[in-house]
Short mmCIF file of C-alpha atoms and ligand atoms in Angstrom, two decimals:
data_model
loop_
_atom_site.label_atom_id
_atom_site.label_comp_id
_atom_site.label_asym_id
_atom_site.label_seq_id
_atom_site.Cartn_x
_atom_site.Cartn_y
_atom_site.Cartn_z
CA MET A 42 53.22 199.22 81.02
CA THR A 43 56.61 199.73 79.72
CA GLN A 44 56.60 199.00 79.24
CA THR A 45 54.86 198.12 82.42
CA ALA A 46 51.77 199.73 83.83
CA SER A 47 51.71 203.43 84.33
CA ASN A 48 49.08 202.89 87.03
CA SER A 49 50.20 200.30 89.49
CA ALA A 50 48.20 197.12 90.01
CA LEU A 51 46.41 197.51 93.30
CA SER A 52 44.77 194.83 95.41
CA ALA A 53 41.73 195.53 97.62
CA ASP A 54 43.96 196.71 100.46
CA GLY A 55 45.73 199.17 98.20
CA GLU A 56 48.87 197.09 97.75
CA GLN A 57 50.22 196.45 94.31
CA ARG A 58 49.64 192.81 93.38
CA ARG A 59 52.80 191.22 92.09
CA PHE A 60 53.89 187.74 91.13
CA ALA A 61 57.24 186.05 90.86
CA SER A 62 58.79 184.45 87.81
CA LEU A 63 60.87 181.46 88.84
CA ASP A 64 63.92 179.71 87.44
CA PRO A 65 62.55 176.20 86.76
CA ARG A 66 66.03 174.70 87.28
CA THR A 67 66.31 175.91 90.87
CA GLY A 68 62.95 177.32 91.89
CA GLU A 69 64.68 180.61 92.67
CA VAL A 70 62.88 183.90 92.04
CA VAL A 71 64.10 185.63 88.88
CA ALA A 72 62.05 188.80 89.41
CA HIS A 73 58.66 190.09 90.49
CA HIS A 74 56.18 191.60 88.06
CA PRO A 75 52.85 193.41 88.41
CA VAL A 76 49.55 191.59 87.97
CA HIS A 77 47.88 194.07 85.65
CA THR A 78 44.16 194.55 86.17
CA ALA A 79 41.52 194.83 83.46
CA ALA A 80 41.41 198.62 83.99
CA GLU A 81 45.16 198.88 83.49
CA VAL A 82 45.00 196.76 80.37
CA GLU A 83 42.32 199.13 79.02
CA ASP A 84 44.56 202.11 79.82
CA ALA A 85 47.41 200.45 77.96
CA VAL A 86 45.21 199.88 74.91
CA ALA A 87 43.97 203.49 75.05
CA SER A 88 47.50 204.91 75.05
CA ALA A 89 48.51 202.41 72.37
CA ARG A 90 45.70 203.75 70.21
CA GLU A 91 47.17 207.28 70.36
CA ALA A 92 50.63 205.92 69.69
CA ALA A 93 49.34 203.87 66.75
CA ALA A 94 48.32 206.99 64.83
CA TRP A 95 51.82 208.48 65.28
CA TRP A 96 53.56 205.20 64.41
CA ALA A 97 51.43 204.67 61.28
CA GLY A 98 52.19 208.25 60.23
CA LEU A 99 55.94 207.56 60.23
CA GLY A 100 55.50 205.49 57.07
CA PHE A 101 57.54 202.44 56.13
CA GLU A 102 60.89 204.23 56.01
CA GLY A 103 60.39 206.02 59.33
CA ARG A 104 59.40 202.78 61.06
CA ARG A 105 62.26 200.90 59.49
CA THR A 106 64.76 203.37 60.97
CA LYS A 107 63.20 202.96 64.42
CA LEU A 108 63.02 199.16 64.19
CA ASP A 109 66.67 199.10 63.07
CA ALA A 110 67.57 201.11 66.17
CA TRP A 111 65.70 198.61 68.36
CA ARG A 112 67.46 195.69 66.66
CA LYS A 113 70.82 197.32 67.38
CA ILE A 114 69.96 197.62 71.07
CA LEU A 115 68.92 193.95 71.16
CA SER A 116 72.15 193.03 69.42
CA GLN A 117 74.24 194.98 71.96
CA ARG A 118 72.46 193.33 74.88
CA THR A 119 72.38 189.72 73.74
CA ASP A 120 74.18 188.40 76.85
CA GLU A 121 71.48 189.84 79.12
CA PHE A 122 68.72 188.68 76.75
CA ILE A 123 70.09 185.11 76.55
CA ALA A 124 70.57 184.85 80.31
CA LEU A 125 67.00 186.04 80.90
CA ILE A 126 65.49 183.50 78.47
CA SER A 127 67.49 180.70 80.09
CA SER A 128 66.63 181.75 83.62
CA GLU A 129 62.86 181.92 82.99
CA THR A 130 62.59 178.78 80.83
CA GLY A 131 65.58 176.76 82.09
CA LYS A 132 66.76 176.07 78.54
CA PRO A 133 70.49 175.68 77.80
CA ALA A 134 72.34 178.88 76.84
CA ASP A 135 72.97 177.73 73.29
CA ASP A 136 69.25 177.22 72.67
CA SER A 137 68.63 180.77 73.92
CA ARG A 138 71.35 182.03 71.56
CA VAL A 139 69.59 180.44 68.60
CA GLU A 140 66.32 182.01 69.71
CA VAL A 141 67.86 185.48 69.93
CA ALA A 142 69.48 185.07 66.49
CA LEU A 143 66.07 184.18 65.01
CA VAL A 144 64.44 187.19 66.71
CA MET A 145 66.94 189.51 65.01
CA ASP A 146 66.61 187.84 61.61
CA HIS A 147 62.81 188.07 61.63
CA LEU A 148 62.75 191.67 62.88
CA HIS A 149 65.18 192.59 60.11
CA TRP A 150 63.09 190.81 57.45
CA ALA A 151 59.82 192.36 58.59
CA SER A 152 61.15 195.93 58.58
CA ARG A 153 62.96 195.44 55.24
CA ASN A 154 60.00 193.91 53.41
CA ALA A 155 56.98 195.74 54.83
CA SER A 156 57.01 198.46 52.17
CA ARG A 157 57.29 195.99 49.27
CA VAL A 158 54.54 193.71 50.59
CA LEU A 159 52.10 196.27 52.03
CA GLY A 160 52.87 199.47 50.14
CA ARG A 161 50.57 200.90 47.52
CA ARG A 162 50.76 199.28 44.11
CA ARG A 163 48.93 199.43 40.81
CA VAL A 164 46.62 196.58 39.90
CA SER A 165 45.34 195.86 36.40
CA SER A 166 41.80 197.21 36.15
CA GLY A 167 40.74 194.58 33.63
CA MET A 168 39.15 194.77 30.20
CA LEU A 169 35.70 195.98 31.26
CA MET A 170 37.00 198.71 33.59
CA PHE A 171 39.84 199.90 31.31
CA ASN A 172 38.91 203.55 31.85
CA HIS A 173 39.76 203.38 35.58
CA SER A 174 43.12 202.94 37.25
CA ALA A 175 43.18 200.55 40.23
CA SER A 176 45.48 200.47 43.24
CA LEU A 177 45.85 198.40 46.38
CA GLU A 178 47.57 199.01 49.68
CA TYR A 179 47.54 197.32 53.09
CA ARG A 180 46.77 199.69 55.97
CA PRO A 181 47.61 198.99 59.63
CA LEU A 182 44.73 197.71 61.77
CA GLY A 183 45.55 199.92 64.78
CA VAL A 184 46.33 198.17 68.07
CA ILE A 185 47.29 194.49 68.14
CA GLY A 186 46.99 192.46 71.33
CA VAL A 187 49.66 189.75 71.35
CA ILE A 188 49.34 186.82 73.79
CA GLY A 189 52.35 184.53 73.93
CA PRO A 190 53.53 181.19 75.33
CA TRP A 191 56.60 180.41 77.44
CA ASN A 192 58.38 177.76 75.37
CA TYR A 193 60.06 180.19 72.95
CA PRO A 194 59.26 183.33 74.93
CA ALA A 195 61.05 185.68 72.51
CA HIS A 196 60.97 184.08 69.04
CA THR A 197 57.31 183.02 69.12
CA PRO A 198 55.66 186.31 70.17
CA MET A 199 58.14 188.27 68.06
CA GLY A 200 56.72 186.38 65.08
CA SER A 201 53.65 188.55 65.66
CA ILE A 202 55.19 191.65 67.29
CA SER A 203 57.88 192.36 64.63
CA TYR A 204 55.44 191.96 61.77
CA ALA A 205 52.62 193.91 63.46
CA LEU A 206 54.98 196.83 64.21
CA ALA A 207 56.50 196.81 60.72
CA ALA A 208 52.97 196.92 59.29
CA GLY A 209 52.34 200.13 61.26
CA ASN A 210 50.43 198.93 64.33
CA ALA A 211 50.95 199.56 68.03
CA VAL A 212 51.24 196.43 70.18
CA VAL A 213 50.18 195.48 73.70
CA PHE A 214 51.84 192.18 74.65
CA LYS A 215 50.79 189.76 77.39
CA PRO A 216 53.61 187.24 77.90
CA SER A 217 53.10 183.91 79.66
CA GLU A 218 53.10 184.06 83.45
CA PHE A 219 56.24 181.87 83.27
CA THR A 220 58.20 184.35 81.15
CA PRO A 221 57.11 187.90 82.04
CA GLY A 222 60.73 189.09 82.25
CA VAL A 223 61.42 188.27 78.60
CA GLY A 224 58.30 190.20 77.54
CA THR A 225 59.27 193.16 79.72
CA PHE A 226 62.81 193.12 78.29
CA LEU A 227 61.46 193.24 74.74
CA ALA A 228 59.15 196.18 75.49
CA SER A 229 61.70 198.13 77.53
CA THR A 230 64.42 197.84 74.88
CA PHE A 231 61.87 198.97 72.28
CA THR A 232 61.07 202.02 74.43
CA GLU A 233 64.78 202.87 74.59
CA ALA A 234 64.79 202.99 70.79
CA VAL A 235 61.36 204.63 70.44
CA PRO A 236 60.75 206.78 73.54
CA GLU A 237 58.28 209.19 71.90
CA HIS A 238 55.02 207.22 72.31
CA SER A 239 53.79 203.96 73.89
CA VAL A 240 53.97 202.01 70.64
CA PHE A 241 54.91 198.68 72.24
CA GLN A 242 53.80 197.95 75.81
CA VAL A 243 53.73 194.84 77.94
CA VAL A 244 51.06 193.86 80.46
CA THR A 245 51.92 191.04 82.85
CA GLY A 246 49.91 188.67 84.99
CA PHE A 247 47.97 185.44 84.64
CA GLY A 248 45.27 184.17 82.30
CA GLU A 249 42.86 186.90 83.49
CA THR A 250 45.22 189.60 82.23
CA GLY A 251 45.25 187.85 78.84
CA ALA A 252 41.46 187.62 78.91
CA ALA A 253 41.28 191.35 79.75
CA LEU A 254 43.43 192.12 76.71
CA VAL A 255 41.04 190.18 74.45
CA SER A 256 38.14 192.32 75.74
CA ALA A 257 39.98 195.66 75.79
CA GLY A 258 38.96 196.87 72.34
CA VAL A 259 42.08 195.91 70.38
CA ASP A 260 41.80 195.65 66.60
CA LYS A 261 43.15 192.11 66.44
CA ILE A 262 44.39 189.43 68.82
CA ALA A 263 47.43 187.38 67.86
CA PHE A 264 47.32 184.38 70.18
CA THR A 265 49.95 181.66 70.46
CA GLY A 266 49.41 178.90 72.99
CA SER A 267 47.42 175.75 73.58
CA THR A 268 44.39 174.79 71.50
CA ARG A 269 42.29 174.79 74.67
CA THR A 270 43.08 178.44 75.49
CA GLY A 271 42.91 179.36 71.79
CA LYS A 272 39.26 178.30 71.72
CA LYS A 273 38.51 180.45 74.79
CA VAL A 274 40.24 183.45 73.23
CA MET A 275 38.32 183.02 69.99
CA ALA A 276 34.99 182.73 71.82
CA ALA A 277 35.69 185.89 73.86
CA ALA A 278 36.85 187.81 70.77
CA ALA A 279 33.68 186.82 68.89
CA THR A 280 31.51 188.93 71.21
CA SER A 281 33.14 192.12 69.88
CA LEU A 282 33.89 190.76 66.39
CA THR A 283 37.60 191.19 67.11
CA PRO A 284 39.59 189.24 64.51
CA VAL A 285 41.98 186.59 65.80
CA LEU A 286 45.13 184.86 64.66
CA VAL A 287 45.37 181.55 66.48
CA GLU A 288 48.67 179.60 66.56
CA CYS A 289 48.15 176.48 68.66
CA GLY A 290 49.65 173.10 69.40
CA GLY A 291 50.73 170.26 67.18
CA LYS A 292 51.47 166.54 66.99
CA ASP A 293 53.99 166.72 64.22
CA ALA A 294 55.13 163.64 62.34
CA LEU A 295 58.41 162.78 60.69
CA ILE A 296 58.25 160.30 57.80
CA VAL A 297 61.26 158.11 56.98
CA ASP A 298 61.17 156.68 53.45
CA SER A 299 63.00 153.48 52.41
CA ASP A 300 65.72 155.42 50.56
CA ALA A 301 66.32 158.03 53.30
CA ASP A 302 69.78 158.89 54.63
CA LEU A 303 69.19 157.09 57.92
CA ASN A 304 71.94 158.80 59.88
CA ALA A 305 70.63 162.23 58.92
CA ALA A 306 67.02 161.20 59.56
CA ALA A 307 67.85 159.76 62.99
CA GLU A 308 69.86 162.80 64.04
CA ALA A 309 67.10 165.17 62.92
CA ALA A 310 64.44 163.01 64.54
CA ILE A 311 66.08 162.99 67.92
CA TRP A 312 66.91 166.70 67.81
CA GLY A 313 63.36 167.55 66.67
CA ALA A 314 61.89 165.46 69.49
CA VAL A 315 64.20 166.24 72.40
CA SER A 316 65.66 169.74 71.89
CA ASN A 317 64.08 172.37 74.17
CA ALA A 318 63.03 169.32 76.26
CA GLY A 319 60.42 168.58 73.58
CA GLN A 320 58.57 171.80 74.38
CA THR A 321 58.28 172.89 70.77
CA CYS A 322 54.91 173.39 69.08
CA ALA A 323 56.28 171.96 65.84
CA GLY A 324 58.60 169.44 67.54
CA VAL A 325 58.73 165.82 66.32
CA GLU A 326 56.25 163.78 68.39
CA ARG A 327 55.54 160.89 66.00
CA ILE A 328 57.82 159.06 63.58
CA TYR A 329 56.58 156.73 60.83
CA VAL A 330 59.43 154.70 59.41
CA ALA A 331 59.24 152.38 56.39
CA GLU A 332 59.45 148.77 57.57
CA ASP A 333 62.46 147.81 55.44
CA VAL A 334 64.71 150.42 57.10
CA ALA A 335 63.02 150.54 60.52
CA ASP A 336 65.52 148.35 62.43
CA ALA A 337 68.53 150.28 61.19
CA PHE A 338 66.87 153.66 61.81
CA ILE A 339 65.69 152.76 65.31
CA GLU A 340 69.14 151.48 66.27
CA ILE A 341 70.72 154.86 65.46
CA VAL A 342 67.96 156.83 67.23
CA VAL A 343 68.29 154.71 70.38
CA LYS A 344 72.07 155.09 70.44
CA ARG A 345 71.82 158.89 70.06
CA ALA A 346 68.96 159.29 72.58
CA LYS A 347 70.78 157.35 75.30
CA LYS A 348 73.62 159.87 75.22
CA LEU A 349 71.40 162.91 75.90
CA LYS A 350 71.10 164.13 79.46
CA PRO A 351 68.91 166.87 80.91
CA GLY A 352 70.34 169.34 83.39
CA GLY A 353 70.57 172.88 84.62
CA GLU A 354 74.11 173.63 83.50
CA PRO A 355 74.48 175.99 80.51
CA ASN A 356 75.82 173.24 78.22
CA ALA A 357 73.26 170.53 79.12
CA ASN A 358 71.62 168.80 76.14
CA LEU A 359 68.19 169.75 77.38
CA GLY A 360 66.77 171.76 80.25
CA PRO A 361 63.86 171.15 82.61
CA ILE A 362 60.13 171.06 81.93
CA THR A 363 59.33 174.75 82.30
CA MET A 364 55.67 174.44 83.29
CA PRO A 365 55.41 172.05 86.28
CA SER A 366 51.87 170.84 85.39
CA GLN A 367 53.16 169.48 82.04
CA VAL A 368 55.12 166.75 83.85
CA GLU A 369 51.91 164.88 84.69
CA ILE A 370 50.74 165.01 81.08
CA ILE A 371 54.05 163.53 79.93
CA ARG A 372 53.79 160.80 82.57
CA GLU A 373 50.20 160.01 81.56
CA HIS A 374 51.12 159.70 77.86
CA VAL A 375 54.11 157.43 78.51
CA GLN A 376 52.14 155.20 80.89
CA ASP A 377 49.15 155.00 78.57
CA ALA A 378 51.39 153.95 75.65
CA LEU A 379 52.98 151.17 77.76
CA ASP A 380 49.63 150.02 79.19
CA ARG A 381 48.33 149.61 75.66
CA GLY A 382 51.19 147.39 74.55
CA GLY A 383 53.78 149.94 73.41
CA LYS A 384 57.45 149.31 74.21
CA ALA A 385 59.98 151.71 75.68
CA LEU A 386 63.28 151.51 73.79
CA VAL A 387 64.88 154.34 75.76
CA GLY A 388 63.74 155.37 79.24
CA GLY A 389 60.21 154.96 80.55
CA PRO A 390 58.16 156.25 83.50
CA GLU A 391 61.35 156.27 85.57
CA SER A 392 62.80 158.93 83.24
CA ILE A 393 60.37 161.46 84.67
CA ARG A 394 62.14 163.12 87.56
CA PRO A 395 60.79 166.65 87.92
CA PRO A 396 61.80 169.19 86.92
CA TYR A 397 63.74 167.06 84.43
CA VAL A 398 62.59 164.40 82.00
CA GLU A 399 65.17 162.21 80.28
CA PRO A 400 64.53 161.26 76.64
CA VAL A 401 61.92 158.51 76.19
CA VAL A 402 61.67 156.60 72.89
CA LEU A 403 58.56 154.45 72.47
CA THR A 404 57.66 152.03 69.70
CA ASP A 405 54.73 149.89 68.53
CA VAL A 406 52.35 152.35 70.20
CA PRO A 407 48.68 151.95 69.17
CA GLU A 408 47.48 154.77 66.98
CA ASP A 409 44.63 155.63 69.34
CA SER A 410 46.81 156.10 72.42
CA LEU A 411 47.41 159.51 73.98
CA ALA A 412 51.08 159.53 72.96
CA VAL A 413 49.94 159.43 69.31
CA THR A 414 46.79 161.55 69.39
CA GLU A 415 47.53 164.35 71.91
CA GLU A 416 50.34 166.90 72.22
CA THR A 417 52.82 165.53 74.80
CA PHE A 418 55.19 168.54 74.92
CA GLY A 419 58.06 166.60 76.47
CA PRO A 420 61.29 164.91 75.29
CA THR A 421 59.43 161.78 74.23
CA VAL A 422 58.81 160.32 70.78
CA VAL A 423 56.80 157.47 69.30
CA ILE A 424 58.34 155.46 66.45
CA ASN A 425 55.85 153.30 64.60
CA ARG A 426 56.67 151.07 61.62
CA VAL A 427 54.68 151.40 58.41
CA PRO A 428 54.76 149.28 55.22
CA ASN A 429 55.89 152.34 53.22
CA ALA A 430 56.21 156.13 53.48
CA LEU A 431 52.81 156.75 51.87
CA GLU A 432 51.15 154.82 54.68
CA GLY A 433 53.14 157.03 57.09
CA VAL A 434 51.68 160.09 55.40
CA ARG A 435 48.18 158.62 55.69
CA LEU A 436 48.61 158.06 59.43
CA ALA A 437 50.23 161.48 59.92
CA ASN A 438 47.18 163.06 58.28
CA ARG A 439 44.77 161.36 60.70
CA SER A 440 45.74 163.80 63.46
CA LYS A 441 43.31 166.55 64.44
CA TYR A 442 46.36 168.82 64.45
CA GLY A 443 48.13 169.99 61.29
CA LEU A 444 51.01 172.28 62.21
CA GLY A 445 54.25 171.00 60.64
CA ALA A 446 55.90 167.79 59.45
CA ALA A 447 59.21 166.46 58.15
CA VAL A 448 60.01 163.98 55.41
CA PHE A 449 63.26 162.10 54.86
CA SER A 450 63.52 160.70 51.35
CA LYS A 451 66.18 160.88 48.63
CA SER A 452 63.91 160.42 45.65
CA ARG A 453 60.43 161.74 46.50
CA GLY A 454 60.62 164.16 49.43
CA GLU A 455 58.61 166.91 47.75
CA GLU A 456 56.06 164.42 46.45
CA LEU A 457 55.44 163.14 50.00
CA ALA A 458 55.46 166.71 51.38
CA ALA A 459 52.67 167.63 48.96
CA GLU A 460 50.43 164.90 50.43
CA LEU A 461 50.75 166.09 54.04
CA ARG A 462 47.84 168.10 55.50
CA VAL A 463 49.95 170.60 57.44
CA GLY A 464 51.00 174.24 57.16
CA MET A 465 54.74 173.55 56.85
CA VAL A 466 57.02 170.69 55.83
CA SER A 467 60.80 170.36 55.88
CA VAL A 468 62.34 167.81 53.50
CA ASN A 469 65.51 166.10 54.76
CA SER A 470 65.69 168.41 57.81
CA VAL A 471 63.47 169.36 60.75
CA LEU A 472 61.86 172.65 61.73
CA THR A 473 63.87 174.68 59.22
CA TYR A 474 60.79 176.51 57.91
CA ALA A 475 60.52 178.31 61.27
CA ALA A 476 63.91 179.91 60.68
CA VAL A 477 63.15 181.21 57.16
CA PRO A 478 61.63 184.67 57.73
CA GLY A 479 60.15 184.80 54.24
CA LEU A 480 58.04 181.67 54.84
CA PRO A 481 54.66 181.81 56.57
CA PHE A 482 54.35 179.86 59.84
CA GLY A 483 51.08 178.30 60.99
CA GLY A 484 48.87 175.27 60.69
CA VAL A 485 45.45 173.85 59.95
CA GLY A 486 42.83 172.03 62.04
CA ASP A 487 43.38 172.14 65.80
CA SER A 488 46.74 173.82 65.20
CA GLY A 489 44.85 177.02 64.45
CA PHE A 490 44.68 179.44 61.55
CA GLY A 491 46.28 182.58 60.21
CA ARG A 492 49.99 183.00 59.64
CA ILE A 493 52.95 184.68 61.28
CA HIS A 494 56.23 185.34 59.39
CA GLY A 495 56.71 186.14 55.73
CA GLU A 496 54.44 188.14 53.45
CA ASP A 497 51.33 186.45 54.88
CA GLY A 498 52.54 187.38 58.37
CA LEU A 499 52.74 191.06 57.42
CA ARG A 500 49.32 191.03 55.75
CA GLU A 501 47.88 189.35 58.86
CA PHE A 502 48.26 192.71 60.65
CA ALA A 503 46.78 194.92 57.93
CA TYR A 504 43.59 195.36 55.99
CA ALA A 505 43.45 195.57 52.22
CA LYS A 506 42.36 198.93 50.89
CA ALA A 507 41.32 199.08 47.25
CA VAL A 508 40.99 202.34 45.30
CA THR A 509 39.85 203.01 41.72
CA LYS A 510 40.29 206.33 39.89
CA LEU A 511 38.47 207.40 36.78
CA LYS A 512 40.91 208.05 33.92
CA PHE A 513 38.36 209.04 31.24
CA LYS A 514 34.68 208.60 30.58
CA SER A 515 33.78 205.39 28.76
CA LEU A 516 31.13 205.14 26.08
CA ILE A 517 29.65 202.27 28.11
CA ASP A 518 29.06 203.81 31.55
CA MET A 519 27.11 201.43 33.77
CA ALA A 520 27.14 203.46 37.00
CA THR A 521 24.49 205.99 36.05
CA PHE A 522 20.71 206.03 35.66
CA ASP A 523 21.33 208.03 32.49
CA ARG A 524 22.98 205.09 30.75
CA SER A 525 21.64 204.18 27.34
CA SER A 526 19.22 201.29 27.04
CA MET A 527 21.93 199.56 24.97
CA ALA A 528 24.67 199.84 27.63
CA GLY A 529 23.92 196.57 29.44
CA LYS A 530 23.64 194.69 26.14
CA GLN A 531 26.90 196.16 24.86
CA MET A 532 28.73 195.26 28.08
CA LEU A 533 27.40 191.71 28.05
CA ARG A 534 28.38 191.34 24.36
CA LEU A 535 31.90 192.51 25.18
CA ALA A 536 32.12 190.12 28.17
CA ARG A 537 30.94 187.18 26.04
CA MET A 538 33.44 188.06 23.35
CA LEU A 539 36.31 188.33 25.86
CA PHE A 540 35.44 185.60 28.36
CA GLY A 541 32.81 183.40 26.80
CA ARG A 542 35.03 181.22 24.68
P1 NDP B 867 48.52 178.44 77.19
O1 NDP B 867 47.41 178.24 76.23
O2 NDP B 867 48.39 177.87 78.54
O3 NDP B 867 48.81 180.00 77.39
C1 NDP B 867 49.15 180.85 76.30
C2 NDP B 867 48.95 182.30 76.73
O4 NDP B 867 47.56 182.55 76.93
C3 NDP B 867 49.63 182.64 78.05
O5 NDP B 867 50.14 183.95 77.98
C4 NDP B 867 48.49 182.57 79.03
O6 NDP B 867 48.71 183.31 80.18
C5 NDP B 867 47.37 183.16 78.21
N1 NDP B 867 46.02 182.85 78.67
C6 NDP B 867 45.60 181.88 79.52
N2 NDP B 867 44.26 181.91 79.66
C7 NDP B 867 43.81 182.93 78.89
C8 NDP B 867 42.53 183.46 78.58
N3 NDP B 867 41.40 182.96 79.10
N4 NDP B 867 42.44 184.49 77.71
C9 NDP B 867 43.54 185.02 77.16
N5 NDP B 867 44.80 184.56 77.40
C10 NDP B 867 44.93 183.53 78.25
O7 NDP B 867 49.82 177.90 76.44
P2 NDP B 867 51.30 177.74 77.02
O8 NDP B 867 51.80 179.05 77.49
O9 NDP B 867 51.32 176.58 77.94
O10 NDP B 867 52.14 177.38 75.69
C11 NDP B 867 52.29 176.09 75.21
C12 NDP B 867 51.37 175.86 74.04
O11 NDP B 867 51.67 176.80 73.02
C13 NDP B 867 51.58 174.48 73.41
O12 NDP B 867 50.33 173.91 73.11
C14 NDP B 867 52.33 174.82 72.11
O13 NDP B 867 52.15 173.87 71.10
C15 NDP B 867 51.74 176.15 71.76
N6 NDP B 867 52.62 176.88 70.87
C16 NDP B 867 52.22 177.06 69.56
C17 NDP B 867 53.05 177.70 68.67
C18 NDP B 867 52.61 177.94 67.26
O14 NDP B 867 53.18 178.82 66.64
N7 NDP B 867 51.64 177.22 66.72
C19 NDP B 867 54.39 178.16 69.06
C20 NDP B 867 54.70 177.94 70.44
C21 NDP B 867 53.83 177.30 71.30
P3 NDP B 867 49.30 182.59 81.50
O15 NDP B 867 50.53 181.86 81.08
O16 NDP B 867 49.57 183.73 82.40
O17 NDP B 867 48.22 181.65 81.98
#
């Protein structure tokens, strides 16, 4: 398990079971990969456990040197990396370039900041415990099982992998069955930089391989994918009390206030909704626009959306729908919105021509329709008018999801952002929080819990270890049966004097 399995995956007749990853633009085979069995996944976790002890022992500086070497290899092989992402997802080359740039930025941030965030530091021991020193450090958990999606097959799992490795853990990664090549590339380039032990391995296959990883005795599972699968992963992990980080779907809203820069808001709205063919967990799926600027805003969005064309060429605006089964969900949401009285301003059911979907802009869609309540994951967007931006915030907050949001307002962007029940908000831009490595990424509600990226993302893969050390004996020693009968009274008197006012 590179990288891939040391034991080959064998079917009942002794043949290695393999599966093909396909280019969704053409249906052509990109490569074949092993279907790793539960036994092989367990082997991978066992060798990762040995490697974890060595990796943790390198310390922050030792790991930083190794992670820098890996980053250099990735940087030298960007052409190959970009081509692989585009061939397995179908996304335009420029989108893959952005993804690779973000991978490198986050890996750099995680390795640079791990020591500062997780390293041992003194903590004030407080007035009552003044005769002890106190320190805190964050220790690696051991082996992290990472399960990733296909929509950003490098940036999304690397949000866990980079931070878990920098924190001192070994990683076993199960990429999506649609993007096994990207996962294998990540693990094999890591092994070039760190050949000594199996610190970062990949196991490939279908959902069963992911399920095997959850049950293989890892110290934490970092799952990114749909809410439906997230619930299954959490239920399976509960049987062994394995902690989980669960990054799931979203139904993110963009709010346009009356004083917003409408050109900027419209451009961001259409990019947030349609880029990556709308297959972005924190993509814009709903827009609430203040009534007094709605006509002007919608006019610009419609004009921009009509110019965007999907295709397989490297410079297309958007690529295909990567996962074929998603096409029916998109169709169902568009049809449901129209059946319930919504209007299509751009495109409609006829825009859905697998594997491509042209941009669809819907308006006046009832708030209880599928296109408003469920994750569509296609290049479609609902624009609904609201009396004012605060009403937009109220409707945005009615979603069961709570991943990200965007606000366009000149005078009160931060004020509106503060009212949104989501993990991340960008004011006068879209999705920018995902590109800031120092900011935590994650949501609330059905969008999951826990955080990747930033200081929280490093701590997610560590446990806090607290240590006190006696400096000198105190006259009031509570932790002994030999304490004086006055000790408790003296301590309480001191506490009341210090904290009782
Ligand atoms: P899925 O939930 O279908 O799959 C995610 C991963 O889980 C895949 O690797 C999948 O393997 C694996 N898996 C499937 N069944 C099981 C199981 N029983 N136990 C363990 N693992 C299993 O999601 P998608 O791949 O379709 O990704 C799209 C979803 O991801 C969207 O909902 C999107 O919003 C969300 N997402 C969330 C992000 C966030 O940070 N919040 C970021 C990016 C995407 P296989 O593919 O082989 O079936």
